[in-house]
PDB file of C-alpha atoms and ligand atoms in Angstrom:
ATOM      1  CA  MET A   1      88.034 -67.720  56.045  1.00 47.00           C
ATOM      2  CA  ARG A   2      87.085 -63.820  56.045  1.00 50.00           C
ATOM      3  CA  ARG A   3      88.304 -61.630  58.432  1.00 52.00           C
ATOM      4  CA  ALA A   4      85.086 -60.513  60.521  1.00 50.00           C
ATOM      5  CA  ILE A   5      85.559 -56.717  61.086  1.00 45.00           C
ATOM      6  CA  PRO A   6      83.663 -55.408  64.182  1.00 45.00           C
ATOM      7  CA  ILE A   7      81.588 -52.376  63.094  1.00 45.00           C
ATOM      8  CA  VAL A   8      82.571 -50.875  67.525  1.00 46.00           C
ATOM      9  CA  ILE A   9      85.992 -50.208  65.707  1.00 44.00           C
ATOM     10  CA  ALA A  10      84.715 -48.237  62.794  1.00 45.00           C
ATOM     11  CA  CYS A  11      85.881 -45.155  64.194  1.00 48.00           C
ATOM     12  CA  CYS A  12      89.542 -45.456  64.358  1.00 48.00           C
ATOM     13  CA  VAL A  13      90.485 -47.578  61.292  1.00 45.00           C
ATOM     14  CA  PRO A  14      92.977 -45.521  59.659  1.00 44.00           C
ATOM     15  CA  LEU A  15      92.645 -47.394  55.976  1.00 43.00           C
ATOM     16  CA  LEU A  16      89.309 -46.985  55.378  1.00 41.00           C
ATOM     17  CA  ALA A  17      90.123 -43.031  55.991  1.00 41.00           C
ATOM     18  CA  ALA A  18      86.119 -42.139  56.122  1.00 42.00           C
ATOM     19  CA  GLY A  19      86.622 -40.205  59.118  1.00 43.00           C
ATOM     20  CA  CYS A  20      84.848 -40.873  62.343  1.00 45.00           C
ATOM     21  CA  GLY A  21      81.305 -41.428  62.853  1.00 41.00           C
ATOM     22  CA  SER A  22      79.971 -44.315  60.586  1.00 41.00           C
ATOM     23  CA  SER A  23      79.044 -45.584  63.911  1.00 42.00           C
ATOM     24  CA  ASN A  24      75.941 -46.580  64.992  1.00 43.00           C
ATOM     25  CA  SER A  25      75.065 -43.565  66.670  1.00 42.00           C
ATOM     26  CA  SER A  26      72.665 -41.485  65.217  1.00 43.00           C
ATOM     27  CA  SER A  27      74.362 -38.122  65.003  1.00 44.00           C
ATOM     28  CA  GLY A  28      77.786 -38.289  63.781  1.00 42.00           C
ATOM     29  CA  SER A  29      79.116 -37.093  60.140  1.00 43.00           C
ATOM     30  CA  THR A  30      78.126 -39.958  57.904  1.00 42.00           C
ATOM     31  CA  THR A  31      79.927 -39.833  54.653  1.00 44.00           C
ATOM     32  CA  ALA A  32      79.065 -43.023  52.848  1.00 44.00           C
ATOM     33  CA  VAL A  33      75.601 -43.767  53.863  1.00 42.00           C
ATOM     34  CA  THR A  34      73.017 -45.318  51.760  1.00 43.00           C
ATOM     35  CA  SER A  35      70.188 -43.593  51.962  1.00 40.00           C
ATOM     36  CA  THR A  36      68.012 -46.253  54.065  1.00 44.00           C
ATOM     37  CA  THR A  37      66.748 -43.615  56.593  1.00 44.00           C
ATOM     38  CA  SER A  38      64.537 -40.681  55.579  1.00 45.00           C
ATOM     39  CA  GLY A  39      65.696 -37.218  55.031  1.00 44.00           C
ATOM     40  CA  THR A  40      67.856 -35.773  52.325  1.00 45.00           C
ATOM     41  CA  PRO A  41      71.000 -37.526  51.539  1.00 47.00           C
ATOM     42  CA  SER A  42      73.072 -34.829  51.201  1.00 47.00           C
ATOM     43  CA  PRO A  43      75.742 -34.665  48.153  1.00 48.00           C
ATOM     44  CA  ALA A  44      79.410 -36.260  49.046  1.00 49.00           C
ATOM     45  CA  SER A  45      81.338 -33.644  50.660  1.00 46.00           C
ATOM     46  CA  PRO A  46      84.968 -34.522  49.997  1.00 51.00           C
ATOM     47  CA  GLY A  47      86.326 -33.072  53.297  1.00 52.00           C
ATOM     48  CA  GLY A  48      83.437 -34.940  55.261  1.00 51.00           C
ATOM     49  CA  LEU A  49      83.299 -31.796  57.320  1.00 49.00           C
ATOM     50  CA  LYS A  50      79.897 -30.892  58.597  1.00 52.00           C
ATOM     51  CA  ALA A  51      78.607 -28.339  61.326  1.00 52.00           C
ATOM     52  CA  ASP A  52      77.758 -30.636  63.669  1.00 62.00           C
ATOM     53  CA  THR A  53      80.950 -32.196  64.001  1.00 73.00           C
ATOM     54  CA  ALA A  54      82.733 -29.089  64.343  1.00 82.00           C
ATOM     55  CA  PRO A  55      84.647 -28.932  68.341  1.00 85.00           C
ATOM     56  CA  LYS A  56      83.065 -26.509  70.745  1.00 89.00           C
ATOM     57  CA  TYR A  57      86.347 -25.792  73.133  1.00 93.00           C
ATOM     58  CA  ALA A  58      85.224 -25.129  76.891  1.00 93.00           C
ATOM     59  CA  SER A  59      87.272 -23.213  78.572  1.00 94.00           C
ATOM     60  CA  PRO A  60      88.769 -23.691  82.254  1.00 94.00           C
ATOM     61  CA  SER A  61      86.849 -22.110  84.948  1.00 93.00           C
ATOM     62  CA  PRO A  62      87.813 -19.128  86.870  1.00 92.00           C
ATOM     63  CA  SER A  63      88.080 -21.424  90.259  1.00 93.00           C
ATOM     64  CA  GLU A  64      89.531 -24.347  88.297  1.00 92.00           C
ATOM     65  CA  PRO A  65      92.939 -24.781  90.149  1.00 95.00           C
ATOM     66  CA  VAL A  66      96.816 -24.517  88.658  1.00 98.00           C
ATOM     67  CA  HIS A  67      98.068 -28.206  87.958  1.00 98.00           C
ATOM     68  CA  SER A  68     101.495 -28.643  88.012  1.00 97.00           C
ATOM     69  CA  GLY A  69     103.423 -32.062  87.766  1.00 98.00           C
ATOM     70  CA  THR A  70     102.109 -34.921  85.862  1.00 98.00           C
ATOM     71  CA  VAL A  71      98.765 -34.130  85.034  1.00 98.00           C
ATOM     72  CA  GLN A  72      96.167 -36.814  83.949  1.00 98.00           C
ATOM     73  CA  ILE A  73      93.984 -36.823  81.105  1.00 98.00           C
ATOM     74  CA  ALA A  74      91.824 -39.971  80.278  1.00 98.00           C
ATOM     75  CA  PHE A  75      89.708 -40.485  77.151  1.00 98.00           C
ATOM     76  CA  ARG A  76      86.885 -42.432  78.234  1.00 98.00           C
ATOM     77  CA  ASN A  77      83.408 -43.106  76.763  1.00 97.00           C
ATOM     78  CA  ILE A  78      84.648 -41.158  73.673  1.00 96.00           C
ATOM     79  CA  ALA A  79      85.133 -38.060  75.556  1.00 97.00           C
ATOM     80  CA  ILE A  80      87.590 -36.351  77.559  1.00 98.00           C
ATOM     81  CA  ASP A  81      88.074 -36.096  81.263  1.00 98.00           C
ATOM     82  CA  PRO A  82      88.708 -33.281  82.145  1.00 97.00           C
ATOM     83  CA  ASP A  83      88.243 -31.506  79.083  1.00 97.00           C
ATOM     84  CA  THR A  84      89.624 -28.335  80.600  1.00 98.00           C
ATOM     85  CA  VAL A  85      92.930 -28.058  82.213  1.00 98.00           C
ATOM     86  CA  ARG A  86      94.929 -25.106  83.536  1.00 98.00           C
ATOM     87  CA  ALA A  87      98.312 -25.784  84.230  1.00 98.00           C
ATOM     88  CA  LYS A  88     101.692 -24.577  84.798  1.00 98.00           C
ATOM     89  CA  VAL A  89     104.454 -24.414  82.280  1.00 98.00           C
ATOM     90  CA  GLY A  90     107.034 -27.148  83.164  1.00 98.00           C
ATOM     91  CA  SER A  91     104.211 -29.456  83.954  1.00 98.00           C
ATOM     92  CA  THR A  92     103.552 -32.799  81.960  1.00 98.00           C
ATOM     93  CA  LEU A  93     100.292 -33.878  80.234  1.00 98.00           C
ATOM     94  CA  LYS A  94      99.467 -37.392  80.426  1.00 98.00           C
ATOM     95  CA  TRP A  95      96.776 -38.795  78.082  1.00 98.00           C
ATOM     96  CA  LEU A  96      95.386 -42.413  78.842  1.00 98.00           C
ATOM     97  CA  ASN A  97      93.179 -43.956  76.608  1.00 98.00           C
ATOM     98  CA  GLU A  98      90.572 -46.023  78.592  1.00 98.00           C
ATOM     99  CA  ASP A  99      88.692 -46.725  75.356  1.00 97.00           C
ATOM    100  CA  PRO A 100      88.583 -49.887  73.062  1.00 97.00           C
ATOM    101  CA  GLU A 101      89.027 -47.556  70.140  1.00 95.00           C
ATOM    102  CA  LYS A 102      92.416 -45.973  69.047  1.00 97.00           C
ATOM    103  CA  CYS A 103      92.691 -42.197  69.452  1.00 97.00           C
ATOM    104  CA  ASN A 104      94.674 -39.297  69.008  1.00 98.00           C
ATOM    105  CA  VAL A 105      95.977 -35.890  70.548  1.00 98.00           C
ATOM    106  CA  THR A 106      95.778 -33.154  67.672  1.00 98.00           C
ATOM    107  CA  SER A 107      96.202 -29.434  68.121  1.00 97.00           C
ATOM    108  CA  GLU A 108      94.215 -26.986  66.748  1.00 94.00           C
ATOM    109  CA  GLY A 109      95.352 -23.699  67.324  1.00 78.00           C
ATOM    110  CA  GLY A 110      97.482 -21.948  69.752  1.00 84.00           C
ATOM    111  CA  PRO A 111     101.112 -21.784  70.400  1.00 93.00           C
ATOM    112  CA  TYR A 112     101.429 -25.565  70.532  1.00 96.00           C
ATOM    113  CA  LYS A 113     101.614 -27.785  67.465  1.00 96.00           C
ATOM    114  CA  PHE A 114     101.468 -31.523  67.600  1.00 97.00           C
ATOM    115  CA  LYS A 115      99.945 -34.529  66.589  1.00 97.00           C
ATOM    116  CA  SER A 116     100.379 -37.794  68.692  1.00 98.00           C
ATOM    117  CA  PRO A 117     100.243 -40.917  67.078  1.00 98.00           C
ATOM    118  CA  ASP A 118      96.895 -43.067  67.337  1.00 98.00           C
ATOM    119  CA  PHE A 119      97.117 -44.972  70.342  1.00 98.00           C
ATOM    120  CA  GLY A 120      94.985 -47.852  71.828  1.00 98.00           C
ATOM    121  CA  GLU A 121      93.655 -48.679  74.943  1.00 98.00           C
ATOM    122  CA  GLY A 122      95.859 -48.406  77.823  1.00 98.00           C
ATOM    123  CA  ALA A 123      98.235 -46.486  75.883  1.00 98.00           C
ATOM    124  CA  THR A 124      99.601 -42.837  76.755  1.00 98.00           C
ATOM    125  CA  PHE A 125     100.416 -39.727  75.067  1.00 98.00           C
ATOM    126  CA  GLU A 126     102.610 -37.008  77.121  1.00 98.00           C
ATOM    127  CA  LEU A 127     103.320 -33.824  76.388  1.00 98.00           C
ATOM    128  CA  LYS A 128     105.751 -31.639  78.204  1.00 98.00           C
ATOM    129  CA  LEU A 129     104.198 -27.647  78.437  1.00 98.00           C
ATOM    130  CA  ASP A 130     107.285 -25.213  77.699  1.00 98.00           C
ATOM    131  CA  LYS A 131     105.669 -22.080  77.042  1.00 97.00           C
ATOM    132  CA  PRO A 132     101.965 -20.182  78.112  1.00 97.00           C
ATOM    133  CA  GLY A 133      99.099 -20.079  75.799  1.00 97.00           C
ATOM    134  CA  THR A 134      95.949 -21.606  75.460  1.00 96.00           C
ATOM    135  CA  ILE A 135      96.041 -25.195  73.418  1.00 97.00           C
ATOM    136  CA  HIS A 136      93.318 -26.331  71.686  1.00 97.00           C
ATOM    137  CA  TYR A 137      93.226 -30.170  70.842  1.00 97.00           C
ATOM    138  CA  GLU A 138      91.164 -32.688  69.510  1.00 97.00           C
ATOM    139  CA  CYS A 139      91.027 -36.605  68.958  1.00 97.00           C
ATOM    140  CA  THR A 140      90.738 -36.175  65.009  1.00 97.00           C
ATOM    141  CA  TYR A 141      88.038 -39.592  64.919  1.00 96.00           C
ATOM    142  CA  TYR A 142      85.696 -37.914  67.550  1.00 95.00           C
ATOM    143  CA  PRO A 143      86.192 -34.023  67.398  1.00 96.00           C
ATOM    144  CA  ALA A 144      82.471 -33.015  68.424  1.00 95.00           C
ATOM    145  CA  THR A 145      83.194 -34.638  71.507  1.00 95.00           C
ATOM    146  CA  MET A 146      86.416 -35.290  72.259  1.00 97.00           C
ATOM    147  CA  ASN A 147      88.137 -31.861  72.306  1.00 97.00           C
ATOM    148  CA  GLY A 148      89.486 -30.056  74.927  1.00 97.00           C
ATOM    149  CA  THR A 149      91.310 -26.627  76.211  1.00 97.00           C
ATOM    150  CA  ILE A 150      94.595 -26.472  78.099  1.00 97.00           C
ATOM    151  CA  GLU A 151      95.655 -23.432  79.306  1.00 97.00           C
ATOM    152  CA  VAL A 152      99.115 -23.078  80.521  1.00 97.00           C
ATOM    153  CA  VAL A 153     100.218 -20.234  83.067  1.00 97.00           C
ATOM    154  CA  GLU A 154     103.291 -19.268  84.222  1.00 95.00           C
TER     155      GLU A 154
HETATM  156 CU1   CU B   1      88.943 -40.648  69.822  1.00 73.14          CU
END
């Protein structure tokens, strides 16, 4: 008997390494789609990076309070809530994955360099903030919608 592979986990199966987007939502980057849809089939791009998957990092609004202690951030519905956080040096960010898909927290610039392991529903990842600066990060499976900004202040 063969294993059935549920399509909903297509985003986060590392073995396939096809990236995110092979789901049935329409605007994801699909690297290996047979041309069942009309339109121009784009040539296979090895990196799989396309403009419409580029994260757009929001900035915390000027009125956003400075958090301290443990700051909770949720991965929910393939998005991040809140996707902008302002926090004090010394506080700890705690991401909780509320989605069934595996996710990760990967820095994309700024003074912090980190990459969490993939973690599934109900699991968390914590990051202690030890220096000021602006962190941009993403979940590498859904960078277009799962990206965020942390402003770390003294
Ligand atoms: Cu994700």
